[in-house]
Amino acid sequence: MRMERSLPTRDLTARIDRKEHIGADGDRLVVLDGLELRLAPGTFTCLIGPSGCGKTTTLRILMGLDDEFDGELDPALREARIATVFQEPRLLPWRTVAQNVLLALPRPDLPRVEAALASVGLEGMADRYPAQLSLGQARRVALARAFATEPEVLFLDEPFVSLDEASAGRLRDLLIALWQRRPMKVLMVTHNLREAVRLADRIVFLTERPARVAGVAEVELPRDGRDPEAVSRFAAELARRFPGLAVA
Amino acid sequence: MRMERSLPTRDLTARIDRKEHIGADGDRLVVLDGLELRLAPGTFTCLIGPSGCGKTTTLRILMGLDDEFDGELDPALREARIATVFQEPRLLPWRTVAQNVLLALPRPDLPRVEAALASVGLEGMADRYPAQLSLGQARRVALARAFATEPEVLFLDEPFVSLDEASAGRLRDLLIALWQRRPMKVLMVTHNLREAVRLADRIVFLTERPARVAGVAEVELPRDGRDPEAVSRFAAELARRFPGLAVA
Amino acid sequence: QEQDLPIVRLGLLQYGTVNWEAKTIVDEGLDEKYGFELEIVPFAGGDATKVALMAGNVDVTTDDWLMVSRQRAMGDPLVFIPYSTSIGAVMAPCEGDIQSLEDLEGKTIGVAGGPLDKSWLMLRGMASESGMDLAAATTPVFGAPPLLTEKLRQGELDAVLNYWHYNARLETEGYCEVISAQEAARSFGAEGAVSAVGYVMNEEWAEENPDLARGFVDASRDAKEVLAESDEAWERLREMTGAENEEVFQMLKQRFREGIPTSTPTQERDDTAIVYNELAKIGGEQLVGPATEMAPGTFWSGLESGS
Amino acid sequence: MSRSRSATAARLLSVALFFLLWHVVSLYVSPRLFPSPWQVATFVLRETESGVLPYHLSITLLRVLAAFVLAMAVGSALGFLMGRSRGADVVLQPWLILTLNIPALVVIILSYIWIGMTETAAITAVALNKIPNVAVTIREGARAMDPTYMEMARVYRFSRVKIYRDVIAPQLQPYFAAAARSGIALVWKIVLVVELLGRSNGVGFQIHLYFQLFDVRAIMGYTLAFVAVMLAVEFLALQPLDRRAQRWRPKQV
Amino acid sequence: MSRSRSATAARLLSVALFFLLWHVVSLYVSPRLFPSPWQVATFVLRETESGVLPYHLSITLLRVLAAFVLAMAVGSALGFLMGRSRGADVVLQPWLILTLNIPALVVIILSYIWIGMTETAAITAVALNKIPNVAVTIREGARAMDPTYMEMARVYRFSRVKIYRDVIAPQLQPYFAAAARSGIALVWKIVLVVELLGRSNGVGFQIHLYFQLFDVRAIMGYTLAFVAVMLAVEFLALQPLDRRAQRWRPKQV
Ligand SMILES: Nc1ncnc2c1ncn2[C@@H]1O[C@H](COP(=O)(O)OP(=O)(O)OP(=O)(O)O)[C@@H](O)[C@H]1O
Ligand SMILES: Nc1ncnc2c1ncn2[C@@H]1O[C@H](COP(=O)(O)OP(=O)(O)OP(=O)(O)O)[C@@H](O)[C@H]1O
Ligand SMILES: [Mg+2]
Ligand SMILES: [Mg+2]
């Protein structure tokens, strides 16, 4: 894997000792309990865990959207240029598709917006409002927005759901291509083990709530040898190694 | 497949000759162009098609949410008790989880609400507000709501995304169990061919926009013989039969 | 028996000076003496009494002959009964440089009641006789009476043309009368004092209830006599006047007494007609309506037949 | 717990600050133009003991209440209709602008002349003044509603009651709150004018009397008495309701 | 196209209906209390020709404009602050209730006394009357904002300008529209009182003058002249702006 290492080459670390949510009736709910993550430069990490275990909560903390936790965050995270695909598209409904992408760029750059929209298959939709998109199209706009900003750290929360397999496959390829071109750290939440095997360098498995790291798997398959066959085989092996956590 | 046939035994048909959407700038976009669907009593139909081809639009027309199309809808659809899982959870954010389910019932029935929530693995979350749920939990509430109403026709728009495989598997089993207990017609949109093979009696493939029926496959596997192996095999076969439409 | 007496409803400003007389009528039992029971309906603003009379919720209220004449000209048969000749006057600091009408030139002068105020128009008429256009030569500021008084105290205004009870207070604070509208009336040729305000009632009501109307006028006259002579009667009114000190109280008493009309009804009617003609010239159609002369019957005819 | 306690402390401090400021200013200004809080308090106490203030205050409050309820009911219905139906909006729009902009004075006088100088006329006049304001606010709310919830309700065949109570009302709540808060204040201000123009009691009547006498102390006293009632309503009724209505909201960033 | 044409037709019909109704009523009522549209129109024409009405109307409009802009700016800022910061809300709340409920008369008189009988005092008084109403409305809007958009903006490090222009303003738009529409009407009503109490020109001054003469025709004439201006503002400025702001919304069910 060739890579121009010009940007931060340090590992980014996050230690979340404890994160509680407060319910409507004031009861406390421990969501994260001693979770440590390390994002190495140029690595692609996947996070897998059961529904409601705290994956989104973890991403929010890493992105600096939630300060109310015990633990320590690498200060470099606060300064890094980050981008994200939230679990829902989160487009501004009162701005057109093109404006939504444009706004996320530090400097206006229309050609880049057009290129980003074309790369996710949305040519000619630049002037629509989000309410006029299908959900899959809206997700693709969110992906285009994240990709267009060329971030140093990219957070993805189940980015490829609501997409047909063909589109999803193309977008996965696009993501890998981008990531190989620029040395960014990627942290992606997914429920799809095969997807994780296909994309990631490391897979972090989380336990049920309160989430802790239940296991870490390095994906040792070469990038150019990840055909469906090999992916299925590796996924099946993981499912054996982490019973109850990974389902092939 | 045993089934107590007490409720409407007629086929429900829908013919959508043409459906246009109007963009912000007034341009017309043909979304559906000569689409015919037939829902036979007690059958489980899956709809598969590329992102943005018009699946959600079709469901909305069938549910009576969109009258502006050329074509004909079976009037029985308007009277039938229907339920749906939208592509997003669409819970009322100002009502608790339990209230959200309760409101959908024609008559208040708290025990049924509790049973429905328990069946999707949300015991003890009855008094939370939707903003305090993870997306996967919210989707499960939407499923519980749809299941609790015991509909005659059930529409599902990608109901099992954002769920870990284990939960999704359990919920698929739950859906099949419900469907076998009561003779309801199910129309489910999915992007997951294996999921469709596992659940459906018929799979309808749609073309790119404007959507037409590109092919119909009857899933001839016996219900009790749909183990992962068999499903994979059948899916691969479908992918061969419908190249470009189905991706295994 | 008291309940059997017919009721006359009198709409008044709660702290208006007319209220002093009305209270005296009730306190002295003058209403019963003339065979009616006086019901005082208090209001907070002058506009309210006008609306009340229009809406038929009171039988008698107070206003001026200008208004009565204008309404009559438009077909609304109101009649006027003089009540007081205490009229507006221009007040300025006693020590200041404003001692006469001419001194107002170039000054800022507060005018209560707006540009159609009777006193203001009368003074303008008087000034024009000596070739001065008062409205152009001064900077008039129209505003609410209490506010204008306050502004004079603050020194923002050089002089104020205001109603007599505001002026009475100012007189105790080092301000003097520069000129009164009554002087203007005299300059027009009026022989006696003209009224500033009076009772107003509907002529139809007066015709249907001649005894009540008559009785009311008699009771009013008696009350004035009491107030003119008796200091005790004034003690009862002390709180009602809102006088903040003895000096103000005495001043109000004195000015009130001076304002009791002395002319005969006919003479006053003729004097008023003279003034009316002058005002019609200045105020134009906007002020007096289509009639250039005071509408016949503005002064209640019942007055002349009686006393 | 401790959060709401510190809020109460801040609130009290804020009120104390207000009186302090007032006191300090009053030291430098003629007491006739700007009486001190103590002078005003003395006046209020005296008028309360004599029963005059409670009498006028309670009458005014009743008028405010009646007109408020009337205006909110009619205005909300109208605004909702206009927000939901383009036809109604187009047809009623000129009327709305007209009634919005008719001076209070004109409406009040016409009511008094037509209906008579009665309580009904007074309350009608106030309500008529306020209705278009409510309608304008609720209309914006009705327009801004999220249609996806209504779709859900239609699929599940929600009854009319459920639609209004569980789908529509919660979405209109902030607009309703805005209309109610600024509404009660507006109603009160118009009631003052109504009382000035044709009622023989009420706070507005009193305030104008004292204005003729230029008794600033009394004007302030009556004003503050009403404000005190409104503060009580705010903290004892509106805010708890508000908190209830906001419970579901995620915290703001 | 045809849709907006039929809307214009409906609108004109609605206005025509208004005049018809007025005409019919005026047939049955004394013209002194309720003059016909033609009498009022004649008056307006005459006063326009003589230049009197345009003079007073333009002065009033300038005052309305100045006070409106001032009140919207200050009120929005205040309301936004209170909606976003619980601390600010708690501290400012009692002040808000107080200022909301101070009678217009009191504010106007105090302004005139303190600032002098000047244009500044007049406009300040009107703005002070209106600010709390704007604040109350915008506060509800700020509270009802969807935090998910702000989160997105923070992740992408939106500049301050972008946050206000692209994230916050569109969410506050309906509240702003409500505050503006009912605001301009309220400002105009208070300007009338301000002009009555201490200005020597303006529509309010004229209306009061004619009220003393009990000239209903003139009162209606001046009122309608202002309403006509407001209708023009509504249809030529507010509605196109509104439509622009609503463009993105999905159709309502
Ligand atoms: N309100 C609308 N106005 C204009 N165009 C719309 C509107 N809603 C949907 N469309 C367009 O219609 C097409 C079909 O949309 P639809 O939501 O039915 O797609 P879908 O098949 O459900 O896609 P997905 O799998 O992404 O959910 C899309 O191309 C979309 O852009
Ligand atoms: N604002 C909140 N208040 C209270 N509880 C919350 C809140 N947000 C999330 N939770 C709870 O915290 C837990 C973790 O939520 P989170 O959204 O991180 O889950 P997740 O792992 O992303 O799940 P999913 O796969 O379903 O998206 C869940 O059990 C959820 O109910
Ligand atoms: Mg999540
Ligand atoms: Mg869809």
Coordinates of C-alpha atoms in Angstrom, one line a residue, chain D residues 3-4 6-8 10-11 14-15 17-18 21 25 29 33-34 83-84 86-87 89-106 109-110 113-114 129-130 132-133 136-148 150-151 154 171 173-175 177-179 181-186 188-190 192 197 207-208 211 214 216 219-220 223-224 226-227 230-231 234-235 239 242-243 246 249-253, chain E residues 3-4 6-8 10-11 14-15 17-18 21 25 29 33-34 83-84 86-87 89-106 109-110 113-114 129-130 132-133 136-148 150-151 154 171 173-175 177-179 181-186 188-190 192 197 207-208 211 214 216 219-220 223-224 226-227 230-231 234-235 239 242-243 246 249-253:
Chain D
R3 CA -30.2 22.8 38.9
S4 CA -33.7 24.0 39.5
S6 CA -29.9 27.5 41.2
A7 CA -32.4 28.6 38.6
T8 CA -34.6 29.9 41.3
A10 CA -30.7 33.3 39.6
R11 CA -34.3 34.3 39.1
S14 CA -32.5 39.0 38.7
V15 CA -35.6 40.4 40.3
L17 CA -31.3 43.5 40.6
F18 CA -34.3 45.0 39.0
L21 CA -31.5 49.4 39.7
V25 CA -32.2 55.5 39.4
V29 CA -34.6 61.7 39.6
L33 CA -41.4 61.6 37.7
F34 CA -39.8 58.4 39.0
G83 CA -51.9 27.3 7.0
R84 CA -53.4 24.1 5.8
R86 CA -54.1 27.3 0.2
G87 CA -57.6 28.3 -0.9
D89 CA -55.2 31.4 2.7
V90 CA -55.6 33.2 -0.5
V91 CA -59.2 34.3 0.2
L92 CA -58.7 35.2 3.9
Q93 CA -55.3 36.9 3.4
P94 CA -56.5 40.4 2.5
W95 CA -59.0 40.2 5.4
L96 CA -56.2 39.2 7.8
I97 CA -54.0 42.1 6.7
L98 CA -57.0 44.4 7.1
T99 CA -58.0 43.3 10.5
L100 CA -54.3 43.1 11.6
N101 CA -53.9 46.8 10.8
I102 CA -57.1 48.3 11.9
P103 CA -56.2 50.6 14.9
A104 CA -57.4 49.3 18.2
L105 CA -59.2 52.6 18.8
V106 CA -61.4 52.1 15.7
I109 CA -65.3 52.6 19.2
L110 CA -67.2 50.7 16.6
I113 CA -71.3 52.1 19.3
W114 CA -72.7 49.0 17.7
N129 CA -57.8 43.0 18.0
K130 CA -55.9 40.0 19.0
P132 CA -55.4 38.2 13.6
N133 CA -52.1 38.1 15.6
V136 CA -50.7 34.9 11.8
T137 CA -48.5 33.0 14.2
I138 CA -50.4 29.7 14.1
R139 CA -50.6 29.8 10.3
E140 CA -46.8 29.8 10.2
G141 CA -46.8 26.8 12.5
A142 CA -49.3 25.0 10.4
R143 CA -47.2 25.6 7.3
A144 CA -44.1 24.4 9.0
M145 CA -45.5 21.1 10.1
D146 CA -43.7 18.0 9.0
P147 CA -45.9 16.1 6.6
T148 CA -44.3 12.7 7.3
M150 CA -49.4 13.1 9.1
E151 CA -48.7 10.3 6.5
R154 CA -53.1 8.3 7.8
Q171 CA -46.0 20.5 16.3
Q173 CA -46.9 23.9 20.5
P174 CA -44.1 26.4 20.1
Y175 CA -46.2 28.6 17.9
A177 CA -46.7 29.2 23.3
A178 CA -45.4 32.3 21.4
A179 CA -48.9 33.4 20.5
R181 CA -47.3 34.7 25.8
S182 CA -47.2 37.7 23.5
G183 CA -51.0 37.3 23.3
I184 CA -51.8 37.7 26.9
A185 CA -49.6 40.8 27.0
L186 CA -51.3 42.3 24.0
W188 CA -53.9 43.3 28.5
K189 CA -52.7 46.3 26.7
I190 CA -55.8 46.5 24.7
L192 CA -56.4 49.0 29.1
L197 CA -62.7 54.4 26.4
I207 CA -54.2 54.2 35.2
H208 CA -55.7 56.8 33.0
F211 CA -52.4 59.9 34.2
F214 CA -49.8 62.7 36.5
V216 CA -46.5 58.3 38.2
I219 CA -49.5 54.3 37.4
M220 CA -46.5 52.2 38.3
T223 CA -48.8 48.3 36.3
L224 CA -46.7 46.3 38.7
F226 CA -50.6 43.3 37.0
V227 CA -47.1 42.4 36.1
M230 CA -48.4 37.7 35.2
L231 CA -45.1 36.7 36.7
E234 CA -45.7 32.5 34.2
F235 CA -43.9 30.7 36.9
Q239 CA -43.3 27.3 32.8
D242 CA -43.6 24.5 29.0
R243 CA -41.2 22.1 30.6
Q246 CA -40.3 20.3 26.0
R249 CA -36.6 17.4 23.0
P250 CA -33.0 16.3 22.7
K251 CA -30.6 18.7 24.4
Q252 CA -29.5 21.6 22.2
V253 CA -25.9 21.9 21.1
Chain E
R3 CA -52.5 28.5 -10.4
S4 CA -51.1 31.9 -9.5
S6 CA -56.5 31.9 -10.2
A7 CA -55.0 32.9 -6.8
T8 CA -55.0 36.5 -8.0
A10 CA -59.6 34.7 -5.7
R11 CA -57.8 37.5 -4.0
S14 CA -62.1 38.5 -1.8
V15 CA -61.3 42.3 -1.7
L17 CA -66.5 41.0 -1.5
F18 CA -65.2 43.2 1.3
L21 CA -70.3 43.9 2.3
V25 CA -74.0 47.5 5.6
V29 CA -76.7 52.5 9.0
L33 CA -71.5 56.2 12.1
F34 CA -70.7 54.1 9.1
G83 CA -33.8 30.3 23.5
R84 CA -30.2 29.0 23.3
R86 CA -30.7 28.4 29.8
G87 CA -28.8 30.8 31.9
D89 CA -33.3 32.6 29.8
V90 CA -33.6 32.3 33.6
V91 CA -32.1 35.7 34.2
L92 CA -33.9 37.6 31.6
Q93 CA -37.3 35.9 32.0
P94 CA -38.7 38.2 34.7
W95 CA -37.5 41.2 32.7
L96 CA -39.2 39.9 29.7
I97 CA -42.5 39.4 31.5
L98 CA -42.2 42.8 33.0
T99 CA -41.5 44.6 29.7
L100 CA -44.1 42.5 27.9
N101 CA -46.8 43.7 30.3
I102 CA -45.9 47.3 30.8
P103 CA -48.7 49.3 29.2
A104 CA -47.8 51.1 26.0
L105 CA -49.0 54.3 27.6
V106 CA -46.5 54.0 30.5
I109 CA -44.9 58.7 28.7
L110 CA -41.7 57.7 30.3
I113 CA -40.4 62.6 29.8
W114 CA -36.9 61.2 29.8
N129 CA -43.1 48.0 23.2
K130 CA -42.5 45.6 20.5
P132 CA -40.4 41.7 24.1
N133 CA -43.1 40.3 21.7
V136 CA -40.9 35.7 23.0
T137 CA -41.6 34.4 19.5
I138 CA -38.0 34.0 18.4
R139 CA -37.2 32.3 21.7
E140 CA -39.7 29.6 20.9
G141 CA -38.1 29.2 17.5
A142 CA -34.7 28.9 19.0
R143 CA -35.8 26.3 21.4
A144 CA -37.6 24.2 18.7
M145 CA -34.5 24.1 16.5
D146 CA -33.4 20.6 15.4
P147 CA -29.9 20.0 17.1
T148 CA -28.9 17.5 14.4
M150 CA -26.0 22.1 14.3
E151 CA -24.1 18.9 14.9
R154 CA -19.9 21.6 13.9
Q171 CA -35.1 27.1 11.0
Q173 CA -37.8 31.6 9.3
P174 CA -41.4 30.8 10.2
Y175 CA -41.0 32.4 13.7
A177 CA -42.3 35.6 9.6
A178 CA -44.9 35.4 12.4
A179 CA -43.1 38.0 14.4
R181 CA -46.3 40.1 10.3
S182 CA -47.9 40.6 13.7
G183 CA -45.0 42.9 14.5
I184 CA -45.5 45.4 11.8
A185 CA -49.2 45.6 12.8
L186 CA -48.4 46.1 16.4
W188 CA -48.3 50.6 13.7
K189 CA -50.9 50.5 16.4
I190 CA -48.4 51.8 18.9
L192 CA -50.8 55.7 16.5
L197 CA -49.7 61.5 22.9
I207 CA -57.1 60.0 13.4
H208 CA -57.2 61.4 16.8
F211 CA -62.0 61.4 16.4
F214 CA -66.3 62.3 15.4
V216 CA -65.8 58.4 11.1
I219 CA -60.9 57.9 10.5
M220 CA -61.7 55.1 8.1
T223 CA -56.9 53.6 8.4
L224 CA -57.6 52.2 4.9
F226 CA -52.4 52.6 5.8
V227 CA -54.0 49.1 5.3
M230 CA -49.6 47.1 4.1
L231 CA -51.5 45.1 1.6
E234 CA -47.6 42.0 1.8
F235 CA -48.2 41.1 -1.8
Q239 CA -45.4 36.9 -0.1
D242 CA -42.4 33.8 1.8
R243 CA -42.7 31.7 -1.3
Q246 CA -41.1 27.8 1.5
R249 CA -40.8 22.2 1.8
P250 CA -42.5 19.0 0.7
K251 CA -46.2 19.4 -0.1
Q252 CA -48.4 19.1 2.9
V253 CA -50.9 16.2 3.1

